[in-house]
Amino acid sequence: MLIRQLSVFMPNQKGHLARFTGLLKDHAIDIRALVCFDTAEYGILRAIVSDPERAVEILTEEGFVAKISQVLAVEPEDRTGSLHEIFRLIADAGQNVDYMYSFVPTQGAMPYFVIKTDDIEKTGPLLKAAGVKVIDLEL
Amino acid sequence: MAEIINQNGRIWNRNETLDRQQIRAIQLEKLQWTVKHAYEKVPYYKAKLDSAGIRPTDIRSLADLEKIPFTVKDDFRKNYPFGLFAVPGSEVVRYHASSGTTGKPTVVGYTKKDMAVWRELVARIVTMAGVCEQDIAQIAFGYGLFTGALGLTHGLEEVGAAVIPMSSGNTQKQIMFMQDFGTTALISTPSYALHMAEIACEMGIDPASDLKLKWALLGGEGSTEAMRTEINRTWGIFATENYGMSELFGPGLSGECQALSGMHINEDHYIAEIIDPKTGEVLPEGSLGELVITPLSKEALPVLRYRTKDITSLHTEICTCGRTTARMSKISGRSDDMLILGGVNVFPSQIESVILCIEGLGPHYQIKIFKKGYLDKIEVDVELADANMLESFVMLEQLRGHVCNQLRSVLGIDAQVNLVEPRSLTRFEGKAKRVIDMRGEE
């Protein structure tokens, strides 16, 4: 139910993101989603890539701190309030959202929402039971 | 009351004006007592002297001092907490300690008599600096285990000055007290004195004309002549420097008089030598080298030939103030890698041991020190080693916060901690250069 996401320590320095994307390109690893927010000295980059294990390997070799994190991807229905239902369910279950972002898996498709909570093992079943479409597929 | 009052000012004790011969006679007699005391009461010193083949009765002249092995800071650590004490705990009336690595500070203790001597020594220093019973002295050193604040408190009270024990920080309140209490003497580190002047100006107060300050006694860290000139100018005061360290009572070892020709050493209570830090050989008067001090009056904690690691020179030409005691020049450096950060003594190795104890970090680090305004700013770069910290940003920030807290609680320094990538800090093949001190650069 959980999908494997890449987490990479990202110092706020010029060219650092390009070093990351360059490495993945050189090893023919496809980036499906990428988020990185504005923080002061450093942040954590999150990415959904075609071969996360290989990505961690090559990044670590090159001096990056990288790991695979288990996250949940859902596809909310295309109607007003569908996101609210998801977050209401998570909140009512006493779980906290660590971070989330969305991406479009293929052109023209509905966006996926990646969610990481502090109790991620329980979030998937919780949403599934409530009828939310949880993405099971390996991306 | 000062024993001598002349046109050049006051001298607290007649012993500061003895001729060299008399000083040396006192020193020999007290040295013999100190060596005997240490030998008989402290097994560590007995073993040290025995292995050097020296008995207390071998000390027949001051020249025999050279035969005695040095004491170093590490001897204090090895004997933590009370191994070097020469009296039972029941005779100790005060403890002080300086920062150490993860819970192993340098511990010092005082008997009632030690406290009286210490008070007397500091009284001389503050008198040299110009302070008398009319003065109101504001102490802006941090109180607590460090000897600076309480040592000055005792000496200032001894001369009859009124003490305001402000402690460090809370600068606006410091200025308010100066204004409302009519403070005439400031006791602080040179950099904090400059910082306070800036804050006063921001508050719309001209430190030179709106306050009553006349004197500043600077200590805890060295200063340049340029800093002193700036302090004198901004505050409209006469600033002097003084010197001491907790292993040798604390402040009170030496201080500048109004003639500003070096720091007068209280030679009836200390013997000063200058050695070559590499060979340990005693150097002739006037040579630049490492200061070695043998205190002569310490009951609770006798110390023989303590290597201060401070680089200075000694001079005995007569001073215009009337004192005959030897003077040490401004400390020009260290023979080890100790850093003085905002008045706090820190060794890079102490920072290292704090970092090594924290999980998730690599063993490499870099310390950058620079001036922000007049204050020391410290940045410590540490390498993130554990990818598990990437589960959430909160974990990363907690790790960083933990490093800051450990540096503050173990070493007493406030540092900005930066997490960097592994292997991004420079590796050294030989002696690592982990400290970049940019304070001297403009």
Coordinates of C-alpha atoms in Angstrom, one line a residue:
Chain A
M1 CA 0.0 0.0 0.0
L2 CA 2.9 2.4 0.7
I3 CA 5.1 3.6 -2.0
R4 CA 8.8 4.3 -1.9
Q5 CA 9.9 7.9 -2.0
L6 CA 13.4 9.3 -2.1
S7 CA 14.4 11.7 0.7
V8 CA 17.6 13.7 0.2
F9 CA 19.3 16.2 2.5
M10 CA 19.6 19.4 0.5
P11 CA 21.8 22.2 1.7
N12 CA 20.6 25.6 0.5
Q13 CA 23.5 26.2 -1.9
K14 CA 23.7 27.2 -5.5
G15 CA 23.9 24.3 -7.9
H16 CA 23.0 21.6 -5.4
L17 CA 19.7 20.7 -6.9
A18 CA 21.4 20.5 -10.4
R19 CA 24.0 18.1 -8.9
F20 CA 21.1 15.9 -7.8
T21 CA 19.2 16.0 -11.1
G22 CA 22.4 15.6 -13.1
L23 CA 23.2 12.4 -11.2
L24 CA 19.8 10.9 -11.8
K25 CA 19.9 11.8 -15.5
D26 CA 23.4 10.2 -15.9
H27 CA 22.0 7.0 -14.4
A28 CA 18.8 7.1 -16.5
I29 CA 16.6 7.4 -13.4
D30 CA 13.3 9.0 -14.2
I31 CA 11.9 11.7 -11.9
R32 CA 8.1 11.4 -11.6
A33 CA 7.6 14.0 -8.8
L34 CA 10.0 16.4 -7.0
V35 CA 9.4 18.8 -4.1
C36 CA 11.7 21.0 -2.2
F37 CA 10.6 24.0 -0.2
D38 CA 12.3 27.2 0.8
T39 CA 14.1 26.7 4.1
A40 CA 17.0 28.6 5.6
E41 CA 20.2 26.6 5.6
Y42 CA 19.0 23.2 4.4
G43 CA 15.9 21.3 3.5
I44 CA 14.8 17.8 2.6
L45 CA 14.1 17.0 -1.0
R46 CA 11.4 14.5 -1.7
A47 CA 11.1 12.7 -5.0
I48 CA 9.3 9.8 -6.6
V49 CA 11.7 8.2 -9.0
S50 CA 11.8 5.2 -11.3
D51 CA 14.5 3.3 -9.3
P52 CA 14.7 4.6 -5.7
E53 CA 17.1 1.9 -4.5
R54 CA 19.6 2.7 -7.2
A55 CA 19.1 6.4 -6.6
V56 CA 20.0 6.1 -2.9
E57 CA 23.1 4.1 -3.9
I58 CA 24.5 6.5 -6.4
L59 CA 23.6 9.6 -4.3
T60 CA 25.2 8.1 -1.2
E61 CA 28.3 7.3 -3.3
E62 CA 28.5 11.0 -4.3
G63 CA 28.3 12.3 -0.7
F64 CA 24.5 13.0 -0.5
V65 CA 22.5 11.9 2.6
A66 CA 19.6 10.0 1.0
K67 CA 17.1 7.3 2.1
I68 CA 13.9 5.7 1.0
S69 CA 10.8 6.8 2.9
Q70 CA 7.5 5.0 2.9
V71 CA 4.7 7.3 2.0
L72 CA 1.1 7.0 0.9
A73 CA -0.2 8.1 -2.5
V74 CA -3.9 8.7 -3.0
E75 CA -6.1 9.8 -5.9
P76 CA -8.9 12.0 -4.6
E77 CA -12.1 12.2 -6.5
D78 CA -12.5 15.2 -8.8
R79 CA -15.1 17.0 -6.7
T80 CA -15.2 19.8 -4.1
G81 CA -14.5 18.6 -0.6
S82 CA -12.8 15.4 -1.5
L83 CA -9.5 16.5 0.0
H84 CA -11.2 17.7 3.1
E85 CA -12.6 14.3 3.7
I86 CA -9.2 12.8 3.5
F87 CA -7.6 15.2 6.0
R88 CA -10.6 15.1 8.3
L89 CA -10.3 11.3 8.5
I90 CA -6.6 11.6 9.3
A91 CA -7.2 14.3 11.9
D92 CA -10.0 12.3 13.5
A93 CA -7.8 9.3 13.8
G94 CA -5.3 11.4 15.8
Q95 CA -2.6 11.4 13.1
N96 CA -0.4 14.3 12.2
V97 CA 0.5 15.1 8.6
D98 CA 4.3 15.5 8.4
Y99 CA 4.2 16.7 4.8
M100 CA 2.3 16.3 1.6
Y101 CA 2.4 17.3 -2.1
S102 CA 0.7 16.4 -5.3
F103 CA 1.8 15.4 -8.8
V104 CA 0.3 14.3 -12.0
P105 CA 1.5 10.7 -12.8
T106 CA 0.9 10.9 -16.6
Q107 CA -0.3 13.6 -18.9
G108 CA -4.0 14.2 -18.6
A109 CA -4.5 12.0 -15.6
M110 CA -5.9 13.0 -12.2
P111 CA -3.3 14.2 -9.7
Y112 CA -2.0 11.9 -7.0
F113 CA -1.5 13.3 -3.5
V114 CA 1.5 12.0 -1.6
I115 CA 0.9 12.0 2.2
K116 CA 3.3 11.3 5.0
T117 CA 1.8 11.0 8.5
D118 CA 3.4 10.2 11.8
D119 CA 1.6 6.9 11.8
I120 CA 1.9 6.0 8.1
E121 CA 1.2 2.3 8.5
K122 CA -2.3 3.0 9.7
T123 CA -3.2 5.9 7.3
G124 CA -3.6 3.7 4.2
P125 CA -6.1 1.2 5.7
L126 CA -7.9 4.1 7.3
L127 CA -8.4 5.9 4.0
K128 CA -9.1 2.8 2.0
A129 CA -11.8 1.7 4.4
A130 CA -13.5 5.1 3.9
G131 CA -13.5 4.6 0.1
V132 CA -10.5 6.7 -0.8
K133 CA -8.5 5.5 -3.8
V134 CA -5.1 4.5 -2.5
I135 CA -2.4 3.9 -5.1
D136 CA -1.0 0.5 -4.7
L137 CA 1.0 0.3 -7.9
E138 CA 4.7 0.6 -8.1
L139 CA 5.2 3.9 -9.8
Chain B
M1 CA 42.0 51.2 53.5
A2 CA 44.9 51.5 51.1
E3 CA 48.2 51.4 53.0
I4 CA 50.0 53.9 50.7
I5 CA 48.4 56.9 49.1
N6 CA 50.7 59.0 47.0
Q7 CA 50.5 61.5 44.1
N8 CA 50.4 58.6 41.7
G9 CA 47.4 57.0 43.4
R10 CA 46.8 54.3 46.0
I11 CA 48.6 51.1 46.8
W12 CA 46.6 48.6 48.7
N13 CA 49.4 46.7 50.5
R14 CA 53.0 47.7 51.4
N15 CA 54.2 44.3 50.1
E16 CA 53.7 45.7 46.6
T17 CA 56.5 48.1 47.1
L18 CA 59.2 45.8 48.7
D19 CA 62.6 45.8 47.2
R20 CA 63.5 42.8 45.0
Q21 CA 65.6 41.3 47.7
Q22 CA 62.8 41.4 50.2
I23 CA 60.3 40.0 47.7
R24 CA 62.7 37.1 46.9
A25 CA 63.1 36.3 50.6
I26 CA 59.3 36.1 51.1
Q27 CA 59.0 34.0 47.9
L28 CA 61.6 31.5 49.1
E29 CA 60.1 31.0 52.5
K30 CA 56.6 30.5 51.1
L31 CA 57.8 28.3 48.3
Q32 CA 59.4 26.0 50.8
W33 CA 56.1 25.9 52.7
T34 CA 54.1 25.2 49.5
V35 CA 56.3 22.4 48.3
K36 CA 56.3 20.8 51.7
H37 CA 52.5 21.2 51.9
A38 CA 51.9 19.7 48.5
Y39 CA 54.4 16.9 49.1
E40 CA 53.0 15.9 52.5
K41 CA 49.3 16.4 51.8
V42 CA 48.8 15.5 48.1
P43 CA 49.8 11.9 47.1
Y44 CA 49.9 12.9 43.5
Y45 CA 52.5 15.6 44.1
K46 CA 54.5 13.3 46.4
A47 CA 54.7 10.7 43.6
K48 CA 55.6 13.4 41.0
L49 CA 58.3 14.9 43.2
D50 CA 59.6 11.4 44.3
S51 CA 60.0 10.3 40.7
A52 CA 61.8 13.5 39.9
G53 CA 64.1 12.7 42.9
I54 CA 63.2 15.9 44.8
R55 CA 62.4 16.2 48.5
P56 CA 60.9 19.5 49.9
T57 CA 64.2 20.0 51.8
D58 CA 66.0 20.2 48.4
I59 CA 64.4 23.6 47.8
R60 CA 67.1 25.8 49.3
S61 CA 67.0 28.8 46.9
L62 CA 64.6 30.2 44.4
A63 CA 66.9 28.7 41.7
D64 CA 65.8 25.2 42.9
L65 CA 62.3 25.9 41.7
E66 CA 63.5 24.8 38.2
K67 CA 63.9 21.2 39.5
I68 CA 60.2 20.9 40.2
P69 CA 58.1 19.2 37.5
F70 CA 55.4 21.3 35.8
T71 CA 51.7 20.9 36.6
V72 CA 49.3 21.1 33.7
K73 CA 45.5 21.3 33.3
D74 CA 45.4 17.7 32.6
D75 CA 46.7 16.9 36.1
F76 CA 43.5 18.5 37.4
R77 CA 41.3 16.4 35.1
K78 CA 43.1 13.2 36.1
N79 CA 42.5 14.0 39.7
Y80 CA 38.9 15.1 39.3
P81 CA 37.3 16.1 41.5
F82 CA 39.4 16.4 44.7
G83 CA 42.5 14.4 44.1
L84 CA 44.8 17.5 44.2
F85 CA 43.2 18.9 47.4
A86 CA 45.5 19.2 50.4
V87 CA 42.9 19.6 53.0
P88 CA 39.8 17.6 54.0
G89 CA 36.5 18.7 52.6
S90 CA 35.5 20.0 56.0
E91 CA 38.0 22.8 55.6
V92 CA 36.8 23.8 52.2
V93 CA 34.5 26.8 52.2
R94 CA 34.1 27.3 48.5
Y95 CA 34.3 25.4 45.2
H96 CA 34.6 26.8 41.7
A97 CA 35.0 25.0 38.5
S98 CA 35.8 25.7 34.9
S99 CA 34.1 24.0 31.9
G100 CA 35.3 20.6 31.0
T101 CA 34.5 17.9 28.5
T102 CA 31.2 16.2 29.2
G103 CA 31.1 16.6 32.9
K104 CA 34.8 16.7 33.8
P105 CA 35.5 20.3 34.7
T106 CA 38.6 21.6 36.5
V107 CA 37.6 21.8 40.1
V108 CA 39.2 24.2 42.6
G109 CA 38.6 24.8 46.3
Y110 CA 39.3 27.4 48.9
T111 CA 39.8 27.3 52.7
K112 CA 38.7 30.2 54.8
K113 CA 42.3 31.5 54.7
D114 CA 42.5 31.0 51.0
M115 CA 39.4 33.2 50.7
A116 CA 41.0 35.9 52.7
V117 CA 44.1 35.8 50.5
W118 CA 42.1 35.8 47.4
R119 CA 40.1 38.8 48.6
E120 CA 43.3 40.6 49.4
L121 CA 44.8 39.9 46.0
V122 CA 41.8 41.2 44.2
A123 CA 41.6 44.2 46.4
R124 CA 45.1 45.1 45.2
I125 CA 44.1 44.7 41.6
V126 CA 41.1 46.9 41.9
T127 CA 43.1 49.5 43.7
M128 CA 45.6 49.5 40.9
A129 CA 42.8 50.0 38.5
G130 CA 41.8 53.2 40.3
V131 CA 38.8 51.9 42.3
C132 CA 38.3 52.9 45.9
E133 CA 35.6 52.9 48.6
Q134 CA 33.8 55.7 46.9
D135 CA 33.1 53.6 43.8
I136 CA 30.0 51.7 42.7
A137 CA 31.1 48.7 40.7
Q138 CA 28.9 46.9 38.3
I139 CA 30.0 43.3 37.6
A140 CA 29.0 42.1 34.2
F141 CA 30.7 38.8 34.3
G142 CA 28.5 35.7 34.6
Y143 CA 28.1 34.6 38.2
G144 CA 28.3 30.9 39.0
L145 CA 31.1 28.4 38.9
F146 CA 33.5 30.7 37.1
T147 CA 35.9 32.6 39.4
G148 CA 35.7 36.0 37.6
A149 CA 32.5 37.4 39.0
L150 CA 32.7 36.3 42.6
G151 CA 36.5 37.0 42.8
L152 CA 36.0 40.6 41.7
T153 CA 33.0 40.9 44.1
H154 CA 35.2 39.9 47.1
G155 CA 38.0 42.2 46.2
L156 CA 35.8 45.2 45.5
E157 CA 33.9 44.7 48.8
E158 CA 37.3 44.4 50.5
V159 CA 38.3 47.9 49.3
G160 CA 34.8 49.2 50.3
A161 CA 33.3 49.7 46.9
A162 CA 29.7 48.9 46.5
V163 CA 29.1 46.0 44.2
I164 CA 26.1 45.6 41.8
P165 CA 26.2 41.9 40.9
M166 CA 24.5 42.3 37.5
S167 CA 26.0 39.2 35.9
S168 CA 26.3 39.1 32.1
G169 CA 23.6 39.8 29.5
N170 CA 20.4 41.8 29.7
T171 CA 22.3 44.8 28.3
Q172 CA 19.5 47.3 28.4
K173 CA 18.9 46.6 32.1
Q174 CA 22.7 47.0 32.7
I175 CA 22.5 50.5 31.2
M176 CA 19.5 51.3 33.2
F177 CA 21.3 50.4 36.4
M178 CA 24.3 52.3 35.4
Q179 CA 22.2 55.4 35.0
D180 CA 20.0 54.9 38.0
F181 CA 22.6 53.7 40.5
G182 CA 25.4 56.0 39.3
T183 CA 27.8 53.1 38.5
T184 CA 31.4 54.4 38.4
A185 CA 33.3 51.1 37.6
L186 CA 32.5 48.5 35.1
I187 CA 33.8 45.0 35.3
S188 CA 33.4 43.0 32.1
T189 CA 35.1 41.4 29.2
P190 CA 36.4 44.0 26.7
S191 CA 34.1 42.8 23.9
Y192 CA 31.0 43.1 26.2
A193 CA 32.1 46.6 27.3
L194 CA 32.1 47.6 23.6
H195 CA 28.8 45.9 22.9
M196 CA 27.2 47.6 25.9
A197 CA 28.4 51.0 24.7
E198 CA 26.6 50.4 21.4
I199 CA 23.4 49.4 23.1
A200 CA 23.6 52.5 25.3
C201 CA 23.9 54.7 22.1
E202 CA 20.9 52.9 20.6
M203 CA 19.0 53.7 23.8
G204 CA 19.8 57.4 23.2
I205 CA 22.4 57.5 26.0
D206 CA 25.9 58.8 25.5
P207 CA 28.0 56.5 27.7
A208 CA 30.7 59.1 27.9
S209 CA 28.6 62.1 29.0
D210 CA 25.3 60.7 30.4
L211 CA 26.8 58.1 32.8
K212 CA 29.2 58.4 35.7
L213 CA 31.6 55.7 34.8
K214 CA 35.3 56.4 35.5
W215 CA 36.9 52.9 35.5
A216 CA 36.7 49.7 33.6
L217 CA 38.4 46.5 34.8
L218 CA 38.7 44.2 31.8
G219 CA 39.3 40.5 32.1
G220 CA 38.2 37.1 31.0
E221 CA 39.7 37.5 27.6
G222 CA 42.6 39.4 26.1
S223 CA 42.1 42.7 24.2
T224 CA 44.1 44.7 21.8
E225 CA 45.3 48.3 22.4
A226 CA 42.8 49.4 19.8
M227 CA 40.0 47.9 21.7
R228 CA 41.1 49.6 24.9
T229 CA 41.3 52.9 23.1
E230 CA 37.8 52.4 21.8
I231 CA 36.5 51.5 25.2
N232 CA 38.2 54.5 26.8
R233 CA 36.8 56.8 24.1
T234 CA 33.2 55.5 24.0
W235 CA 32.7 55.2 27.7
G236 CA 34.9 58.2 28.6
I237 CA 36.8 56.0 31.2
F238 CA 40.2 54.6 32.1
A239 CA 40.3 50.9 31.3
T240 CA 42.8 48.5 32.8
E241 CA 43.3 44.8 32.2
N242 CA 43.8 42.1 34.8
Y243 CA 44.7 38.5 34.7
G244 CA 44.1 35.3 36.6
M245 CA 42.7 31.8 36.3
S246 CA 40.8 29.6 38.5
E247 CA 43.6 27.1 39.1
L248 CA 45.6 30.0 40.6
F249 CA 42.8 31.4 42.8
G250 CA 41.0 33.3 39.9
P251 CA 41.4 37.0 39.2
G252 CA 44.0 38.6 41.4
L253 CA 47.2 37.2 40.0
S254 CA 48.1 40.4 38.2
G255 CA 46.6 43.6 36.9
E256 CA 47.5 46.9 35.3
C257 CA 48.1 50.1 37.3
Q258 CA 47.5 53.6 36.1
A259 CA 50.9 53.7 34.4
L260 CA 49.7 50.9 32.0
S261 CA 53.2 49.4 31.8
G262 CA 52.2 45.8 32.1
M263 CA 50.2 43.8 34.7
H264 CA 51.8 43.8 38.2
I265 CA 52.1 40.3 39.6
N266 CA 51.3 39.9 43.3
E267 CA 54.7 38.4 43.8
D268 CA 54.4 37.8 47.6
H269 CA 51.8 35.2 46.6
Y270 CA 53.0 34.0 43.3
I271 CA 56.3 33.2 41.5
A272 CA 56.2 33.8 37.8
E273 CA 58.6 32.2 35.3
I274 CA 58.8 32.3 31.6
I275 CA 59.7 29.1 29.8
D276 CA 60.2 27.9 26.3
P277 CA 56.9 26.0 25.7
K278 CA 58.7 23.4 23.5
T279 CA 61.7 22.6 25.8
G280 CA 60.4 23.7 29.2
E281 CA 63.6 25.6 29.7
V282 CA 63.4 28.7 31.8
L283 CA 64.1 31.9 29.8
P284 CA 65.8 35.0 31.0
E285 CA 63.8 38.1 32.0
G286 CA 62.3 40.0 29.1
S287 CA 62.0 36.9 26.9
L288 CA 58.7 36.0 25.3
G289 CA 57.5 32.6 26.3
E290 CA 55.0 30.6 28.3
L291 CA 54.0 31.9 31.7
V292 CA 54.5 29.4 34.5
I293 CA 53.1 30.3 37.9
T294 CA 53.6 28.8 41.3
P295 CA 51.1 30.2 43.8
L296 CA 52.7 30.5 47.3
S297 CA 49.7 30.8 49.6
K298 CA 47.2 28.2 48.5
E299 CA 46.1 25.9 51.3
A300 CA 43.2 23.9 49.9
L301 CA 44.8 23.3 46.5
P302 CA 48.6 23.9 46.3
V303 CA 49.8 24.1 42.7
L304 CA 53.5 23.7 41.7
R305 CA 54.8 25.4 38.5
Y306 CA 51.5 25.6 36.6
R307 CA 51.8 25.9 32.9
T308 CA 49.3 28.6 32.0
K309 CA 49.9 28.2 28.2
D310 CA 49.7 32.0 27.9
I311 CA 52.5 33.7 26.1
T312 CA 53.9 36.8 27.7
S313 CA 57.2 38.3 29.0
L314 CA 58.2 39.5 32.5
H315 CA 59.8 42.9 33.4
T316 CA 61.1 44.2 36.7
E317 CA 62.2 47.7 36.0
I318 CA 60.7 50.1 38.5
C319 CA 57.2 51.3 37.6
T320 CA 56.2 54.9 38.0
C321 CA 53.3 53.9 40.2
G322 CA 55.7 53.0 43.0
R323 CA 55.1 49.3 42.9
T324 CA 58.2 47.1 42.7
T325 CA 56.5 43.9 41.7
A326 CA 57.3 42.3 38.3
R327 CA 55.0 43.0 35.5
M328 CA 53.8 40.7 32.7
S329 CA 53.1 42.1 29.3
K330 CA 49.8 41.7 27.5
I331 CA 49.1 38.1 26.6
S332 CA 50.2 37.8 23.1
G333 CA 49.0 34.3 22.4
R334 CA 48.6 30.7 23.6
S335 CA 51.0 27.8 23.4
D336 CA 48.1 25.5 22.9
D337 CA 44.9 25.7 20.8
M338 CA 42.6 27.1 23.5
L339 CA 40.0 29.5 22.3
I340 CA 38.5 32.3 24.3
L341 CA 34.9 32.8 23.1
G342 CA 33.1 35.7 24.6
G343 CA 35.2 35.2 27.8
V344 CA 34.7 31.5 27.9
N345 CA 37.7 29.2 27.6
V346 CA 37.1 26.4 25.2
F347 CA 39.4 23.8 23.6
P348 CA 38.5 22.5 20.1
S349 CA 38.9 19.0 21.6
Q350 CA 36.0 19.8 24.0
I351 CA 33.8 20.7 21.1
E352 CA 34.9 17.5 19.4
S353 CA 34.0 15.3 22.3
V354 CA 30.5 16.9 22.5
I355 CA 30.0 16.2 18.8
L356 CA 31.3 12.7 19.0
C357 CA 28.8 11.9 21.7
I358 CA 25.8 12.9 19.5
E359 CA 24.4 10.1 17.4
G360 CA 23.6 10.9 13.8
L361 CA 26.7 13.1 13.2
G362 CA 30.0 12.3 11.6
P363 CA 33.2 12.9 13.4
H364 CA 34.3 15.8 11.3
Y365 CA 33.5 19.4 12.2
Q366 CA 34.7 22.9 11.6
I367 CA 34.5 25.9 13.9
K368 CA 34.3 29.4 12.5
I369 CA 34.7 32.3 14.8
F370 CA 34.1 35.9 13.8
K371 CA 33.0 39.2 15.2
K372 CA 29.4 40.4 14.8
G373 CA 29.6 44.0 16.0
Y374 CA 31.8 43.6 19.1
L375 CA 30.7 40.1 20.1
D376 CA 32.2 36.8 19.2
K377 CA 30.0 34.7 17.0
I378 CA 30.6 31.0 16.7
E379 CA 29.5 28.7 13.9
V380 CA 30.0 25.0 14.1
D381 CA 29.6 22.9 11.0
V382 CA 28.8 19.3 11.6
E383 CA 28.3 16.5 9.1
L384 CA 25.0 14.7 9.0
A385 CA 25.7 11.0 8.9
D386 CA 22.4 9.3 9.6
A387 CA 19.9 9.2 6.7
N388 CA 17.2 8.2 9.1
M389 CA 17.0 11.9 10.2
L390 CA 15.4 12.6 6.8
E391 CA 12.1 11.1 7.9
S392 CA 11.0 14.5 8.9
F393 CA 12.4 18.1 9.0
V394 CA 11.5 18.2 12.6
M395 CA 14.0 15.4 13.3
L396 CA 16.7 17.3 11.6
E397 CA 15.9 20.4 13.5
Q398 CA 15.8 18.5 16.8
L399 CA 19.3 17.1 16.0
R400 CA 20.6 20.6 15.4
G401 CA 18.9 21.9 18.5
H402 CA 20.4 19.1 20.5
V403 CA 23.9 20.0 19.3
C404 CA 23.3 23.6 20.3
N405 CA 22.0 22.6 23.7
Q406 CA 25.0 20.3 24.4
L407 CA 27.5 23.0 23.4
R408 CA 25.7 25.4 25.7
S409 CA 25.3 23.1 28.7
V410 CA 28.7 21.3 28.6
L411 CA 30.9 24.2 27.4
G412 CA 28.9 27.3 28.1
I413 CA 29.1 28.6 24.6
D414 CA 26.3 29.7 22.3
A415 CA 27.0 28.5 18.8
Q416 CA 25.1 28.5 15.6
V417 CA 25.1 24.9 14.4
N418 CA 25.0 24.1 10.7
L419 CA 24.3 20.6 9.4
V420 CA 26.3 19.9 6.2
E421 CA 26.6 16.9 4.0
P422 CA 29.0 14.1 4.9
R423 CA 32.5 14.4 3.4
S424 CA 31.8 18.1 2.6
L425 CA 34.2 19.4 5.3
T426 CA 37.8 19.5 4.5
R427 CA 39.8 16.4 5.5
F428 CA 43.2 16.8 6.9
E429 CA 46.1 14.4 6.5
G430 CA 48.3 15.9 9.1
K431 CA 47.3 18.1 12.0
A432 CA 43.7 19.1 11.5
K433 CA 42.9 22.7 11.2
R434 CA 39.4 22.7 12.5
V435 CA 39.2 26.3 13.7
I436 CA 38.9 29.3 11.5
D437 CA 39.3 32.3 13.6
M438 CA 38.4 35.4 11.6
R439 CA 38.2 37.8 14.6
G440 CA 41.4 39.5 13.8
E441 CA 40.2 40.4 10.2
E442 CA 38.2 43.4 9.4

